[in-house]
Amino acid sequence: MQNRTKRRIGVPEILAPAGSMESLKAAVAAGCDAVYMGGSKFGARAYAQNPEEDEMVAAIRYCHLYGVKLYMTVNTLLKEQELQSLPTFLRPYYEAGLDAVIVQDMGVLRVIHQCFPDLDIHASTQMTLTSGMGVDDRLAAYGVTRIVPARELSLTELQQMRQQTKMELEVFVHGALCYCYSGQCLMSSMQGGRSGNRGRCAQPCRMQYDIDGSKRYLLSPKELCALPLLGEMIEAGIDSFKIEGRMKRPEYTAYVTAMYRKYRDLYLELGSAKYRVWQQEHAAEWEDDLRKLAEIYNREGFTDGYLEEKPEQMLADKRPKHGGVCVGTVQDVDKHQVRYRLERPIFAQDVLEFRGADGVSIYEYTTGSSYHAGELVQTRYQKGCRIAKGDRVFRTRHQVLLEKIRQDFVESTPKLT
């Protein structure tokens, strides 16, 4: 019953997250090859805008209209009584041409393969697969065609895994990182009363903890960005570049998808040597694209995760949410007003945040006008806010960029090819 859209051999798939129909359509417009999405049950993002049956069937048909695959997440641990209802839940999507299911639970894997033997199964990163040895023999018999390795693997270990298995490898390249080992987090249920392995992560890693009298976000990782390593990952034989973000807004999904599509295609067109030359000759464009990725979402910048084995660069201990991009520095302050010099232009409806040396937010406001880089901007601030000379100003909402993304991807209908 599947609609098996063919992809060119050696061309890594761009796999985008879809936490809503709006995000799904934005991802398709931005050039993804596939999307992954949860249904109304059994997915690891219970708080996303997961579609009901009719909408999910429509999503599958919409994707196939544009030659895009749709993978459904069935990646939580199920209870015995839930396993009994799983085939009935999946059947409408299977009959609509669902391309694959992403699975963590071995019992789920067995039930799906028994009921839908020609439906591809992707082994979730939550299976904690750290080696390709034995995978072909043990998992292929259950319909597994792709594995998503544990996220703790380095690029070298992924290269070794590529040599150990014939199965497709799907690797996360962008988005949020968990502090825990893949699929092994018990802290959420112990501390927050609900389990990430049941789709209801309480995110204890994004909470503040006290150490030696100092409160910091001790367990909060930065956002992953593997775009600078894209060439190495292509050469390593990775089959699918996976973007995290089913809980993020459609503009995020669209722009991140568009950037990975742009540079994947460019690398495949130019080859390794010419791609490096292009990066040098177009350094301003390259840096601007990376900066815009940070404008969309970052946590104290980016990390390449475990790919290059730099654990000391992974944590964002000052704030657990979007960090924005620095646009200026405070020059002087009086009782009622603050003046800051701009390093970058700002626009009406941008959201700006003043931060001290410790990175903690002091004051936030929405701009009413646009200003050029180099200008001295003056604004009133809330009484009691301790803004000081030298404090930095960060933009956490880039209004013009968001409007451009919405115009290009979120509100547009892609052309049929």
PDB file of C-alpha atoms in Angstrom, residues 86-274:
ATOM      1  CA  LEU A  86      -2.141  -0.170  17.585  1.00  0.00           C
ATOM      2  CA  PRO A  87      -3.057  -2.009  14.324  1.00  0.00           C
ATOM      3  CA  THR A  88      -6.477  -0.323  14.190  1.00  0.00           C
ATOM      4  CA  PHE A  89      -4.837   3.048  14.820  1.00  0.00           C
ATOM      5  CA  LEU A  90      -2.271   2.580  12.028  1.00  0.00           C
ATOM      6  CA  ARG A  91      -4.442   0.977   9.340  1.00  0.00           C
ATOM      7  CA  PRO A  92      -5.933   4.182   7.819  1.00  0.00           C
ATOM      8  CA  TYR A  93      -2.451   5.660   7.445  1.00  0.00           C
ATOM      9  CA  TYR A  94      -1.035   2.464   5.986  1.00  0.00           C
ATOM     10  CA  GLU A  95      -3.866   2.383   3.450  1.00  0.00           C
ATOM     11  CA  ALA A  96      -3.201   6.049   2.607  1.00  0.00           C
ATOM     12  CA  GLY A  97       0.401   5.166   1.707  1.00  0.00           C
ATOM     13  CA  LEU A  98       2.329   5.988   4.880  1.00  0.00           C
ATOM     14  CA  ASP A  99       6.022   5.650   3.998  1.00  0.00           C
ATOM     15  CA  ALA A 100       7.426   4.430   7.328  1.00  0.00           C
ATOM     16  CA  VAL A 101       6.967   4.398  11.089  1.00  0.00           C
ATOM     17  CA  ILE A 102       9.628   5.400  13.610  1.00  0.00           C
ATOM     18  CA  VAL A 103       9.685   2.927  16.509  1.00  0.00           C
ATOM     19  CA  GLN A 104      11.441   2.554  19.880  1.00  0.00           C
ATOM     20  CA  ASP A 105       9.552  -0.314  21.538  1.00  0.00           C
ATOM     21  CA  MET A 106      10.515  -3.827  20.372  1.00  0.00           C
ATOM     22  CA  GLY A 107       6.963  -5.000  21.066  1.00  0.00           C
ATOM     23  CA  VAL A 108       5.608  -2.250  18.828  1.00  0.00           C
ATOM     24  CA  LEU A 109       8.106  -3.201  16.145  1.00  0.00           C
ATOM     25  CA  ARG A 110       6.947  -6.837  16.217  1.00  0.00           C
ATOM     26  CA  VAL A 111       3.220  -5.982  16.123  1.00  0.00           C
ATOM     27  CA  ILE A 112       3.602  -3.541  13.225  1.00  0.00           C
ATOM     28  CA  HIS A 113       5.642  -5.972  11.159  1.00  0.00           C
ATOM     29  CA  GLN A 114       3.162  -8.787  11.767  1.00  0.00           C
ATOM     30  CA  CYS A 115       0.174  -6.668  10.735  1.00  0.00           C
ATOM     31  CA  PHE A 116       1.812  -4.604   7.971  1.00  0.00           C
ATOM     32  CA  PRO A 117       4.761  -6.669   6.692  1.00  0.00           C
ATOM     33  CA  ASP A 118       5.548  -4.350   3.752  1.00  0.00           C
ATOM     34  CA  LEU A 119       5.580  -1.155   5.848  1.00  0.00           C
ATOM     35  CA  ASP A 120       9.093   0.180   6.427  1.00  0.00           C
ATOM     36  CA  ILE A 121      10.149   0.592  10.037  1.00  0.00           C
ATOM     37  CA  HIS A 122      12.827   3.029  11.199  1.00  0.00           C
ATOM     38  CA  ALA A 123      14.575   2.169  14.460  1.00  0.00           C
ATOM     39  CA  SER A 124      14.382   5.286  16.641  1.00  0.00           C
ATOM     40  CA  THR A 125      17.390   6.933  18.247  1.00  0.00           C
ATOM     41  CA  GLN A 126      15.663   5.963  21.499  1.00  0.00           C
ATOM     42  CA  MET A 127      16.648   2.349  20.820  1.00  0.00           C
ATOM     43  CA  THR A 128      20.179   3.459  21.789  1.00  0.00           C
ATOM     44  CA  LEU A 129      21.868   1.777  18.832  1.00  0.00           C
ATOM     45  CA  THR A 130      25.582   2.558  19.053  1.00  0.00           C
ATOM     46  CA  SER A 131      26.934  -0.016  16.607  1.00  0.00           C
ATOM     47  CA  GLY A 132      25.922  -1.504  13.285  1.00  0.00           C
ATOM     48  CA  MET A 133      27.195  -4.960  14.192  1.00  0.00           C
ATOM     49  CA  GLY A 134      24.392  -7.512  14.043  1.00  0.00           C
ATOM     50  CA  VAL A 135      21.788  -4.922  13.081  1.00  0.00           C
ATOM     51  CA  ASP A 136      21.159  -6.323   9.597  1.00  0.00           C
ATOM     52  CA  ASP A 137      20.476  -9.827  10.904  1.00  0.00           C
ATOM     53  CA  ARG A 138      18.445  -8.960  13.976  1.00  0.00           C
ATOM     54  CA  LEU A 139      16.342  -5.980  12.907  1.00  0.00           C
ATOM     55  CA  ALA A 140      15.820  -6.549   9.181  1.00  0.00           C
ATOM     56  CA  ALA A 141      13.691  -9.597   9.996  1.00  0.00           C
ATOM     57  CA  TYR A 142      11.215  -7.230  11.659  1.00  0.00           C
ATOM     58  CA  GLY A 143      10.917  -4.859   8.719  1.00  0.00           C
ATOM     59  CA  VAL A 144      13.550  -2.347   9.831  1.00  0.00           C
ATOM     60  CA  THR A 145      15.116  -0.588   6.840  1.00  0.00           C
ATOM     61  CA  ARG A 146      16.717   2.381   8.603  1.00  0.00           C
ATOM     62  CA  ILE A 147      18.332   3.063  11.947  1.00  0.00           C
ATOM     63  CA  VAL A 148      18.664   6.359  13.768  1.00  0.00           C
ATOM     64  CA  PRO A 149      21.853   5.921  15.820  1.00  0.00           C
ATOM     65  CA  ALA A 150      22.176   7.101  19.397  1.00  0.00           C
ATOM     66  CA  ARG A 151      22.926  10.807  19.388  1.00  0.00           C
ATOM     67  CA  GLU A 152      26.061  10.360  21.502  1.00  0.00           C
ATOM     68  CA  LEU A 153      28.107   9.028  18.578  1.00  0.00           C
ATOM     69  CA  SER A 154      30.991  10.946  17.035  1.00  0.00           C
ATOM     70  CA  LEU A 155      31.445  11.407  13.305  1.00  0.00           C
ATOM     71  CA  THR A 156      34.207   8.779  13.399  1.00  0.00           C
ATOM     72  CA  GLU A 157      31.878   6.306  15.115  1.00  0.00           C
ATOM     73  CA  LEU A 158      29.153   7.028  12.553  1.00  0.00           C
ATOM     74  CA  GLN A 159      31.653   6.307   9.776  1.00  0.00           C
ATOM     75  CA  GLN A 160      32.437   2.981  11.435  1.00  0.00           C
ATOM     76  CA  MET A 161      28.737   2.234  11.769  1.00  0.00           C
ATOM     77  CA  ARG A 162      28.282   2.942   8.066  1.00  0.00           C
ATOM     78  CA  GLN A 163      30.797   0.165   7.330  1.00  0.00           C
ATOM     79  CA  GLN A 164      29.032  -2.280   9.654  1.00  0.00           C
ATOM     80  CA  THR A 165      25.498  -2.176   8.219  1.00  0.00           C
ATOM     81  CA  LYS A 166      23.715  -2.014   4.887  1.00  0.00           C
ATOM     82  CA  MET A 167      20.745  -0.253   6.459  1.00  0.00           C
ATOM     83  CA  GLU A 168      20.100   3.429   5.909  1.00  0.00           C
ATOM     84  CA  LEU A 169      21.498   5.755   8.574  1.00  0.00           C
ATOM     85  CA  GLU A 170      19.492   8.764   9.719  1.00  0.00           C
ATOM     86  CA  VAL A 171      21.406  11.290  11.824  1.00  0.00           C
ATOM     87  CA  PHE A 172      20.277  14.428  13.645  1.00  0.00           C
ATOM     88  CA  VAL A 173      21.958  17.523  12.222  1.00  0.00           C
ATOM     89  CA  HIS A 174      20.089  20.416  13.850  1.00  0.00           C
ATOM     90  CA  GLY A 175      17.977  21.297  16.858  1.00  0.00           C
ATOM     91  CA  ALA A 176      17.633  20.595  20.561  1.00  0.00           C
ATOM     92  CA  LEU A 177      19.802  18.052  22.357  1.00  0.00           C
ATOM     93  CA  CYS A 178      18.895  15.943  25.374  1.00  0.00           C
ATOM     94  CA  TYR A 179      21.241  15.798  28.344  1.00  0.00           C
ATOM     95  CA  CYS A 180      20.478  12.114  28.842  1.00  0.00           C
ATOM     96  CA  TYR A 181      21.634   9.151  26.809  1.00  0.00           C
ATOM     97  CA  SER A 182      19.285   8.525  23.883  1.00  0.00           C
ATOM     98  CA  GLY A 183      16.073   6.929  25.087  1.00  0.00           C
ATOM     99  CA  GLN A 184      17.368   6.393  28.608  1.00  0.00           C
ATOM    100  CA  CYS A 185      16.043   9.446  30.478  1.00  0.00           C
ATOM    101  CA  LEU A 186      14.370   8.588  33.785  1.00  0.00           C
ATOM    102  CA  MET A 187      14.839  12.034  35.337  1.00  0.00           C
ATOM    103  CA  SER A 188      11.693  13.483  33.755  1.00  0.00           C
ATOM    104  CA  SER A 189       9.406  10.937  35.394  1.00  0.00           C
ATOM    105  CA  MET A 190      11.282  10.996  38.710  1.00  0.00           C
ATOM    106  CA  GLN A 191      11.426  14.782  39.025  1.00  0.00           C
ATOM    107  CA  GLY A 192       8.537  15.975  36.868  1.00  0.00           C
ATOM    108  CA  GLY A 193       6.050  13.159  37.294  1.00  0.00           C
ATOM    109  CA  ARG A 194       5.782  12.419  33.575  1.00  0.00           C
ATOM    110  CA  SER A 195       7.987  10.496  31.168  1.00  0.00           C
ATOM    111  CA  GLY A 196       9.674  11.510  27.943  1.00  0.00           C
ATOM    112  CA  ASN A 197       9.476   7.860  26.925  1.00  0.00           C
ATOM    113  CA  ARG A 198       5.704   8.275  27.054  1.00  0.00           C
ATOM    114  CA  GLY A 199       5.754  11.505  25.048  1.00  0.00           C
ATOM    115  CA  ARG A 200       5.412  13.897  27.993  1.00  0.00           C
ATOM    116  CA  CYS A 201       8.895  15.092  28.845  1.00  0.00           C
ATOM    117  CA  ALA A 202       8.939  17.550  31.773  1.00  0.00           C
ATOM    118  CA  GLN A 203      12.301  18.921  30.550  1.00  0.00           C
ATOM    119  CA  PRO A 204      14.210  18.826  33.857  1.00  0.00           C
ATOM    120  CA  CYS A 205      17.357  19.528  31.834  1.00  0.00           C
ATOM    121  CA  ARG A 206      16.021  23.035  31.102  1.00  0.00           C
ATOM    122  CA  MET A 207      15.532  23.860  34.786  1.00  0.00           C
ATOM    123  CA  GLN A 208      17.740  25.911  37.084  1.00  0.00           C
ATOM    124  CA  TYR A 209      19.848  24.157  39.722  1.00  0.00           C
ATOM    125  CA  ASP A 210      21.793  25.468  42.698  1.00  0.00           C
ATOM    126  CA  ILE A 211      25.480  24.625  43.039  1.00  0.00           C
ATOM    127  CA  ASP A 212      27.620  26.263  45.715  1.00  0.00           C
ATOM    128  CA  GLY A 213      25.006  28.988  46.123  1.00  0.00           C
ATOM    129  CA  SER A 214      24.965  29.848  42.422  1.00  0.00           C
ATOM    130  CA  LYS A 215      21.856  29.095  40.366  1.00  0.00           C
ATOM    131  CA  ARG A 216      22.546  27.997  36.807  1.00  0.00           C
ATOM    132  CA  TYR A 217      21.086  25.797  34.081  1.00  0.00           C
ATOM    133  CA  LEU A 218      23.574  23.030  34.699  1.00  0.00           C
ATOM    134  CA  LEU A 219      21.993  20.376  32.457  1.00  0.00           C
ATOM    135  CA  SER A 220      20.848  22.484  29.489  1.00  0.00           C
ATOM    136  CA  PRO A 221      22.640  21.685  26.201  1.00  0.00           C
ATOM    137  CA  LYS A 222      23.060  24.174  23.381  1.00  0.00           C
ATOM    138  CA  GLU A 223      21.271  23.681  20.075  1.00  0.00           C
ATOM    139  CA  LEU A 224      22.923  21.340  17.604  1.00  0.00           C
ATOM    140  CA  CYS A 225      24.084  22.778  14.261  1.00  0.00           C
ATOM    141  CA  ALA A 226      26.015  20.416  11.994  1.00  0.00           C
ATOM    142  CA  LEU A 227      25.839  22.610   8.890  1.00  0.00           C
ATOM    143  CA  PRO A 228      29.623  23.273   9.021  1.00  0.00           C
ATOM    144  CA  LEU A 229      30.145  19.474   8.982  1.00  0.00           C
ATOM    145  CA  LEU A 230      27.679  18.794   6.184  1.00  0.00           C
ATOM    146  CA  GLY A 231      30.380  17.783   3.682  1.00  0.00           C
ATOM    147  CA  GLU A 232      31.981  15.341   6.094  1.00  0.00           C
ATOM    148  CA  MET A 233      28.598  13.769   6.811  1.00  0.00           C
ATOM    149  CA  ILE A 234      27.832  13.368   3.118  1.00  0.00           C
ATOM    150  CA  GLU A 235      31.214  11.710   2.598  1.00  0.00           C
ATOM    151  CA  ALA A 236      30.538   9.466   5.608  1.00  0.00           C
ATOM    152  CA  GLY A 237      27.555   8.020   3.744  1.00  0.00           C
ATOM    153  CA  ILE A 238      24.759   9.318   5.975  1.00  0.00           C
ATOM    154  CA  ASP A 239      21.438   8.685   4.217  1.00  0.00           C
ATOM    155  CA  SER A 240      19.194  11.167   6.005  1.00  0.00           C
ATOM    156  CA  PHE A 241      19.847  14.521   7.677  1.00  0.00           C
ATOM    157  CA  LYS A 242      17.273  14.866  10.441  1.00  0.00           C
ATOM    158  CA  ILE A 243      16.168  18.223  11.851  1.00  0.00           C
ATOM    159  CA  GLU A 244      14.737  18.303  15.380  1.00  0.00           C
ATOM    160  CA  GLY A 245      11.876  20.670  16.152  1.00  0.00           C
ATOM    161  CA  ARG A 246       8.310  19.356  16.178  1.00  0.00           C
ATOM    162  CA  MET A 247       7.547  21.756  19.038  1.00  0.00           C
ATOM    163  CA  LYS A 248       9.002  24.769  17.240  1.00  0.00           C
ATOM    164  CA  ARG A 249       7.196  27.271  15.021  1.00  0.00           C
ATOM    165  CA  PRO A 250       6.736  26.848  11.223  1.00  0.00           C
ATOM    166  CA  GLU A 251       9.257  29.613  10.436  1.00  0.00           C
ATOM    167  CA  TYR A 252      11.951  27.608  12.212  1.00  0.00           C
ATOM    168  CA  THR A 253      11.071  24.456  10.305  1.00  0.00           C
ATOM    169  CA  ALA A 254      11.059  26.269   6.974  1.00  0.00           C
ATOM    170  CA  TYR A 255      14.303  28.204   7.343  1.00  0.00           C
ATOM    171  CA  VAL A 256      16.386  25.374   8.786  1.00  0.00           C
ATOM    172  CA  THR A 257      15.097  23.039   6.076  1.00  0.00           C
ATOM    173  CA  ALA A 258      15.907  25.585   3.367  1.00  0.00           C
ATOM    174  CA  MET A 259      19.473  26.069   4.638  1.00  0.00           C
ATOM    175  CA  TYR A 260      20.313  22.365   4.770  1.00  0.00           C
ATOM    176  CA  ARG A 261      18.735  21.871   1.349  1.00  0.00           C
ATOM    177  CA  LYS A 262      20.759  24.793  -0.057  1.00  0.00           C
ATOM    178  CA  TYR A 263      24.122  23.558   1.179  1.00  0.00           C
ATOM    179  CA  ARG A 264      23.480  19.875   0.503  1.00  0.00           C
ATOM    180  CA  ASP A 265      22.667  20.674  -3.124  1.00  0.00           C
ATOM    181  CA  LEU A 266      25.646  23.017  -3.390  1.00  0.00           C
ATOM    182  CA  TYR A 267      28.055  20.397  -2.040  1.00  0.00           C
ATOM    183  CA  LEU A 268      26.750  17.723  -4.402  1.00  0.00           C
ATOM    184  CA  GLU A 269      26.975  20.139  -7.339  1.00  0.00           C
ATOM    185  CA  LEU A 270      30.508  21.367  -6.639  1.00  0.00           C
ATOM    186  CA  GLY A 271      32.196  18.455  -4.910  1.00  0.00           C
ATOM    187  CA  SER A 272      34.377  18.667  -1.815  1.00  0.00           C
ATOM    188  CA  ALA A 273      37.277  20.789  -3.096  1.00  0.00           C
ATOM    189  CA  LYS A 274      35.199  23.368  -4.985  1.00  0.00           C
TER     190      LYS A 274
END
